[in-house]
Amino acid sequence: MLFTVSKITGHAGTRLGWALVKDRDVARKMVYFVDRSTIGVSKDSQLRATKILGVVSDAYELPPPVGAAPRLFDFARRRMAERWRALRATVAASGAFSLQEGTSGYCNFTKQTVTACPAFKWLRCEKEGVEDCAVFLAGHKIVARGGAQFGGDARWSGSTCWTGTKCSTYLCSVSPL
């Protein structure tokens, strides 16, 4: 699993990432690659990332006060769930597409069973005569990666669109197809 501070907290200037890897040999190769390709990470980025992650982590030590702003991961999960609900409704109403199956599982962090709301979605074109979903979408000015690029069926396409404006534009674009 790969993570970056800039993506999860919105601190674009903090160029620090990390990975959880089970295989020690793969981890060694990753460290070697990162060391050679980035010439290290600045102390400023390391200190900033440590502070940011500390603040995010500390927010989960105690239950939030009543009326407090949502904590980072609670906010993100709620926002992604809203976007997935809107996407699923739009796709179902179109009759032209279907989405990957939703999965649920136990989250060790929240100690709850949750439904996955990934940032990457797989869309299948159900229109008669369409063999390549990405090409079909490109014809309607929607950027997607074809399933064949990932070793799958070309009737599937994968894409991200989860920033607010891009998501709204995507939903409006897919709806009339």
Short mmCIF file of N, CA and C in Angstrom, two decimals, residues 7 18 23 37-38 62 66 76 89 91 116 121 124-125 146 151 156 166 175 177:
data_model
loop_
_atom_site.label_atom_id
_atom_site.label_comp_id
_atom_site.label_asym_id
_atom_site.label_seq_id
_atom_site.Cartn_x
_atom_site.Cartn_y
_atom_site.Cartn_z
N LYS A 7 -1.44 13.89 -0.42
CA LYS A 7 -2.75 13.44 -0.90
C LYS A 7 -3.75 13.30 0.24
N TRP A 18 5.12 7.05 1.88
CA TRP A 18 5.61 5.83 2.52
C TRP A 18 4.81 4.66 1.98
N ASP A 23 6.91 -8.07 1.68
CA ASP A 23 8.10 -8.76 1.18
C ASP A 23 9.35 -7.91 1.44
N SER A 37 16.66 7.79 -6.83
CA SER A 37 15.90 8.64 -7.74
C SER A 37 15.48 9.97 -7.14
N THR A 38 15.47 10.10 -5.82
CA THR A 38 15.01 11.36 -5.23
C THR A 38 16.09 12.11 -4.48
N LEU A 62 -9.16 10.63 21.29
CA LEU A 62 -10.36 10.78 22.11
C LEU A 62 -11.56 10.98 21.20
N VAL A 66 -18.79 17.25 20.91
CA VAL A 66 -20.07 17.46 20.23
C VAL A 66 -20.01 18.77 19.45
N ALA A 76 -13.38 12.47 4.95
CA ALA A 76 -13.04 11.89 3.65
C ALA A 76 -13.95 10.71 3.32
N ALA A 89 -26.19 6.16 -8.67
CA ALA A 89 -27.53 6.58 -9.11
C ALA A 89 -27.49 7.02 -10.57
N VAL A 91 -25.25 6.19 -12.93
CA VAL A 91 -24.97 5.04 -13.80
C VAL A 91 -26.21 4.17 -13.93
N ALA A 116 -16.32 -0.11 0.90
CA ALA A 116 -15.22 0.56 0.22
C ALA A 116 -15.74 1.67 -0.69
N LYS A 121 -12.49 4.10 -10.13
CA LYS A 121 -13.70 3.34 -10.43
C LYS A 121 -13.56 2.59 -11.75
N ARG A 124 -18.28 -0.20 -16.80
CA ARG A 124 -18.47 -1.12 -17.92
C ARG A 124 -19.53 -0.55 -18.85
N CYS A 125 -19.22 -0.52 -20.14
CA CYS A 125 -20.17 -0.03 -21.13
C CYS A 125 -21.09 -1.18 -21.52
N GLY A 146 -8.54 2.24 -20.74
CA GLY A 146 -9.21 1.03 -21.16
C GLY A 146 -8.83 -0.17 -20.32
N GLY A 151 -4.93 -5.63 -18.62
CA GLY A 151 -5.06 -7.06 -18.82
C GLY A 151 -6.49 -7.56 -18.73
N TRP A 156 -14.56 -2.57 -20.24
CA TRP A 156 -14.40 -1.87 -18.96
C TRP A 156 -13.44 -0.71 -19.15
N LYS A 166 -14.59 18.10 -11.02
CA LYS A 166 -14.41 17.02 -11.98
C LYS A 166 -15.48 15.96 -11.79
N SER A 175 -24.36 10.93 -17.70
CA SER A 175 -25.81 10.82 -17.59
C SER A 175 -26.54 10.72 -18.93
N LEU A 177 -25.46 9.76 -21.85
CA LEU A 177 -24.98 8.74 -22.78
C LEU A 177 -25.87 7.54 -22.68
#
